[in-house]
PDB file of C-alpha atoms in Angstrom:
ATOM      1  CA  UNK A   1     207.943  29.479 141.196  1.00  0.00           C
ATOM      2  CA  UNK A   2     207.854  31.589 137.675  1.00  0.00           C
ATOM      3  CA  UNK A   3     210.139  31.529 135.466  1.00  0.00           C
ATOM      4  CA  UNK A   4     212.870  34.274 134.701  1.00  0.00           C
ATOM      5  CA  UNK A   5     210.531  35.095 131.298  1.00  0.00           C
ATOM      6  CA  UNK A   6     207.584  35.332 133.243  1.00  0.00           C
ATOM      7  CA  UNK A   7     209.424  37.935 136.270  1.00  0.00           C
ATOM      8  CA  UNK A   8     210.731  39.913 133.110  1.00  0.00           C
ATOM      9  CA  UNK A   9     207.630  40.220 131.028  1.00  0.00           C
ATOM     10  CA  UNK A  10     205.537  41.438 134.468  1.00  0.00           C
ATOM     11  CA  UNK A  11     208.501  44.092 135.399  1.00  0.00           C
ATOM     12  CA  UNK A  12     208.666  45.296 132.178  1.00  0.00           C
ATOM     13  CA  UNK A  13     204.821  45.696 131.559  1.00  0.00           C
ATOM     14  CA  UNK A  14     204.722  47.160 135.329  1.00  0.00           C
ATOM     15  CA  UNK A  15     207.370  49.729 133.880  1.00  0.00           C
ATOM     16  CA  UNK A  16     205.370  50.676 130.965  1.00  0.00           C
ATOM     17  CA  UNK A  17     201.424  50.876 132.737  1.00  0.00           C
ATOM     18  CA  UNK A  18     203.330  53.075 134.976  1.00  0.00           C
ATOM     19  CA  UNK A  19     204.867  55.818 132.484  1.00  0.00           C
ATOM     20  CA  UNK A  20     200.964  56.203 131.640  1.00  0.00           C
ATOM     21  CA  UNK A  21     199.807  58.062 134.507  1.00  0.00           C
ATOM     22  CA  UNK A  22     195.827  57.526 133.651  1.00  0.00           C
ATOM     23  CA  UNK A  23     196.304  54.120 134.058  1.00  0.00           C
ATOM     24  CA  UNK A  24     195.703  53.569 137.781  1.00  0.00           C
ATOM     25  CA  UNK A  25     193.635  50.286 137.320  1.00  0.00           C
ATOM     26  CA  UNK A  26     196.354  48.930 135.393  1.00  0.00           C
ATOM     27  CA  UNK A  27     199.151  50.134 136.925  1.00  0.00           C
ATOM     28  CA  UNK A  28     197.356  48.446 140.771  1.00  0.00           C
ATOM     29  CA  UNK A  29     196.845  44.974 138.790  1.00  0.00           C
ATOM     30  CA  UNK A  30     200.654  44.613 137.651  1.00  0.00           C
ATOM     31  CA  UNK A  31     202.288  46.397 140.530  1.00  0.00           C
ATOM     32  CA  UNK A  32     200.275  43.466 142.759  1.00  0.00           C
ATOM     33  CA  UNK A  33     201.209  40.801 140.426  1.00  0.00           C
ATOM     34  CA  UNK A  34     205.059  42.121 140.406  1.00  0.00           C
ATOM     35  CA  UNK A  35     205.135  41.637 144.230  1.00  0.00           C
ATOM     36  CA  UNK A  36     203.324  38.175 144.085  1.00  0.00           C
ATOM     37  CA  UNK A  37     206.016  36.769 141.690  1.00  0.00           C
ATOM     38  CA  UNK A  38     208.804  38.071 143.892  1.00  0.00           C
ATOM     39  CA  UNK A  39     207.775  36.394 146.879  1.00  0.00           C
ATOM     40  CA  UNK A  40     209.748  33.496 146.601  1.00  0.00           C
ATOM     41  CA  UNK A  41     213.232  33.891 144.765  1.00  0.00           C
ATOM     42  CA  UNK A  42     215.518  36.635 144.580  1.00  0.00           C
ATOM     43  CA  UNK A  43     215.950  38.064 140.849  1.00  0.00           C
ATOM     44  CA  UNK A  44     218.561  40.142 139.249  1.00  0.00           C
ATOM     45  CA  UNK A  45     217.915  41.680 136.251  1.00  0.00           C
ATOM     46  CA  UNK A  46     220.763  42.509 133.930  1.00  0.00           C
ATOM     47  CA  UNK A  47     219.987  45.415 131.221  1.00  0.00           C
ATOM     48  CA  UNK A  48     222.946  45.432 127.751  1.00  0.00           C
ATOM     49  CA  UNK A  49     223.543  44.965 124.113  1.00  0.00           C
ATOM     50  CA  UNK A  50     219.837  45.771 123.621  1.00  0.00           C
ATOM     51  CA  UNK A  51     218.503  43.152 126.027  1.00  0.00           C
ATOM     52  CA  UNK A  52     217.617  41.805 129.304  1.00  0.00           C
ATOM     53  CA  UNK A  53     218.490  38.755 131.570  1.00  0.00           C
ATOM     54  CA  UNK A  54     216.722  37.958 134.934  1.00  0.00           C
ATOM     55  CA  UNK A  55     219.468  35.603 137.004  1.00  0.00           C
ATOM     56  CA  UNK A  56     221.384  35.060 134.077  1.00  0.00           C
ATOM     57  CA  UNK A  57     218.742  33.803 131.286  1.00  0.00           C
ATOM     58  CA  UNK A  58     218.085  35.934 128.280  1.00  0.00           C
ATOM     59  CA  UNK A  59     214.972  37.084 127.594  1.00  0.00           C
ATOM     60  CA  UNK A  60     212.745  37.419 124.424  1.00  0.00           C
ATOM     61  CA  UNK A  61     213.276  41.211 123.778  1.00  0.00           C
ATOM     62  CA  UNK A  62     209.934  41.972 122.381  1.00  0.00           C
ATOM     63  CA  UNK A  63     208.195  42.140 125.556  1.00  0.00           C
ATOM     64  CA  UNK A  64     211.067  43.867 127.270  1.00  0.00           C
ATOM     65  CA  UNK A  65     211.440  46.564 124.210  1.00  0.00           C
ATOM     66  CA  UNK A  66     210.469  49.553 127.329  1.00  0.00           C
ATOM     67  CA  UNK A  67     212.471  48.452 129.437  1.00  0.00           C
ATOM     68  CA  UNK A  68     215.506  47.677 127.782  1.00  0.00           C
ATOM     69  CA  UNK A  69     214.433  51.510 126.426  1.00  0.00           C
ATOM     70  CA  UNK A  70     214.552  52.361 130.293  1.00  0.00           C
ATOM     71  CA  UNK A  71     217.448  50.821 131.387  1.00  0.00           C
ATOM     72  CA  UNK A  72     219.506  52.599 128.540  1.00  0.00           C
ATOM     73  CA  UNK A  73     217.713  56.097 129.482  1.00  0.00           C
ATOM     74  CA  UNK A  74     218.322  55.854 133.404  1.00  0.00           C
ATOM     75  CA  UNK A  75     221.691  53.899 132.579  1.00  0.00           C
ATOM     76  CA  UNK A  76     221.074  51.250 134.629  1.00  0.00           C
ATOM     77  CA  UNK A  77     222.926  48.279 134.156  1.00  0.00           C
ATOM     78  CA  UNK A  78     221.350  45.329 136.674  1.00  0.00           C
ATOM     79  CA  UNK A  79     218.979  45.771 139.493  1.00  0.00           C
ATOM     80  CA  UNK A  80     219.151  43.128 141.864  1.00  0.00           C
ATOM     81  CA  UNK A  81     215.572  42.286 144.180  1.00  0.00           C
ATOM     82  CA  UNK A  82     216.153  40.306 147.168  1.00  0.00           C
ATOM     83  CA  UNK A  83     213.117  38.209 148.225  1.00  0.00           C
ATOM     84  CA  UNK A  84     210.229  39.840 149.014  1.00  0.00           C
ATOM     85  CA  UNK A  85     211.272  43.489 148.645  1.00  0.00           C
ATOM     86  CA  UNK A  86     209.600  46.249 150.296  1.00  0.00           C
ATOM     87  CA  UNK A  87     206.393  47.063 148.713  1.00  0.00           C
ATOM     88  CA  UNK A  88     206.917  50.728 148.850  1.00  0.00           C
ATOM     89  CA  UNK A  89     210.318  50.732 148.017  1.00  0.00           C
ATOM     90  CA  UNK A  90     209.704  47.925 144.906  1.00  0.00           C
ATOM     91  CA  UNK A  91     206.864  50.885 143.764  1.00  0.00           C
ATOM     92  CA  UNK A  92     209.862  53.519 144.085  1.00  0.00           C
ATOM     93  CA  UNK A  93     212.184  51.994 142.086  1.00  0.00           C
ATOM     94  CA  UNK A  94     209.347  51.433 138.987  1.00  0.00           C
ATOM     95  CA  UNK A  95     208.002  54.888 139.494  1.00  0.00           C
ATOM     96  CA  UNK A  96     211.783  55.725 138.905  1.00  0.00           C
ATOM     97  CA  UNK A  97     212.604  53.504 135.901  1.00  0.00           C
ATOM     98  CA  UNK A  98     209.308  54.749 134.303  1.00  0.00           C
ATOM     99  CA  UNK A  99     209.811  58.363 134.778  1.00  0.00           C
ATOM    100  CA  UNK A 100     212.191  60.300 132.307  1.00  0.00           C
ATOM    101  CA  UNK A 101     215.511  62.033 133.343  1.00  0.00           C
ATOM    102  CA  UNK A 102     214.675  65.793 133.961  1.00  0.00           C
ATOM    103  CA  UNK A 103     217.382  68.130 133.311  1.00  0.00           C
ATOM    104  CA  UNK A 104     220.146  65.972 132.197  1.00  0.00           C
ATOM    105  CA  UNK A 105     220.265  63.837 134.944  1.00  0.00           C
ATOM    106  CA  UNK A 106     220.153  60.380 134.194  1.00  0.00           C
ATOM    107  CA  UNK A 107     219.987  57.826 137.205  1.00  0.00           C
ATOM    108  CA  UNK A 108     219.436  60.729 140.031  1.00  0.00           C
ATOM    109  CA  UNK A 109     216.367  58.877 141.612  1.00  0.00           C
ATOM    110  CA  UNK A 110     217.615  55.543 141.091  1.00  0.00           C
ATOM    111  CA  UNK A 111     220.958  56.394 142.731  1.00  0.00           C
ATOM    112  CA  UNK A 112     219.208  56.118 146.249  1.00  0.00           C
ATOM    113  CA  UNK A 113     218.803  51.966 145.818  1.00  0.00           C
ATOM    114  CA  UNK A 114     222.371  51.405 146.368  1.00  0.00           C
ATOM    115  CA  UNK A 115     221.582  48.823 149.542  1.00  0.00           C
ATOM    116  CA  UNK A 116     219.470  45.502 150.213  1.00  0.00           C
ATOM    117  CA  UNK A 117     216.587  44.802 149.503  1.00  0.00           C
ATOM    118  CA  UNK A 118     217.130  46.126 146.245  1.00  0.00           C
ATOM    119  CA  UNK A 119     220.064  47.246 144.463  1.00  0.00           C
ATOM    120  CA  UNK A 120     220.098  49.246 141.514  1.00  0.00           C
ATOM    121  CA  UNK A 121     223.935  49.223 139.366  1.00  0.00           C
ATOM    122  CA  UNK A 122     224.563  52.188 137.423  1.00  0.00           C
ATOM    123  CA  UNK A 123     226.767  52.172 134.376  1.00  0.00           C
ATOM    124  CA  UNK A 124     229.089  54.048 134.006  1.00  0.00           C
ATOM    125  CA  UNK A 125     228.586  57.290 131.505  1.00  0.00           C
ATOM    126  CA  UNK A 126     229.688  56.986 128.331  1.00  0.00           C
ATOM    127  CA  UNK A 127     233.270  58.680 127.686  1.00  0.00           C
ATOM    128  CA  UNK A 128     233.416  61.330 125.721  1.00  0.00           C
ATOM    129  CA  UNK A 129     236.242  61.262 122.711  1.00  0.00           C
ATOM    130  CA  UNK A 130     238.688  63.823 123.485  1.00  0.00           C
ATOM    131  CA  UNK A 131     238.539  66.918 121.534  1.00  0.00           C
ATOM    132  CA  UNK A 132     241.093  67.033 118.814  1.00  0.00           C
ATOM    133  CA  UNK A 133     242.741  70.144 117.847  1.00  0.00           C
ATOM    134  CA  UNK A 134     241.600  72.820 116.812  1.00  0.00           C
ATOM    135  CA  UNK A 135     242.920  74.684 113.786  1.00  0.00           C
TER     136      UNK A 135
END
């Protein structure tokens, strides 16, 4: 069984061979490594203060700088994988997380994984100060 480093290091370089779409070679080798670890235990990975924990153990950030870059972008605060996740669906949910918001809309793909196998958790936008007044 790998450890929580280990799942995070291979998600987050899966995220990052995948925002280079030239890199089909690559981005076949990690997606099929990705789906190997998650064979056996279910993971959560939890996205804040500039960091990221897989089932509640902090990782070393320096591997995890594009994703912790992704989850802030997409606003995602945890995405939980039950055991063996679909394939197709686990390559949805990376293609998503790689890709970069068009038009303003942050999360809209990733709102979809809202169910099992894998649940994506959105935060919640940042609050705008109210306007003071004018003069």
């Amino acid at each position: 069984m790998a450890n929580p480093e280990t799942i995070a290091a291979r998600f987050a370089r899966c995220v990052d061979v995948f925002r280079d779409p030239v890199a089909t070679e690559a981005q076949e080798a990690e997606f099929r490594a990705l789906v190997e670890l998650l064979e056996d235990v279910p993971v959560t990975l939890t996205g804040g203060a500039g960091r990221i924990e897989v089932n509640g153990v902090p990782c070393d950030v320096g591997e995890m700088i594009g994703l912790v870059q992704q989850f802030k972008v997409h606003r995602v605060s945890a995405i939980a994988l039950g055991r063996r996740p679909p394939p197709e669906r686990l390559l949805e949910l990376i293609e998503a997380l790689a890709d970069q918001p068009r038009g303003g809309e942050t999360a809209g793909p990733l709102r979809e994984f809202g169910t099992d196998p894998i649940r994506v958790t959105l935060a919640a936008p940042e609050a705008t100060p109210p306007a003071g007044p004018t003069v």
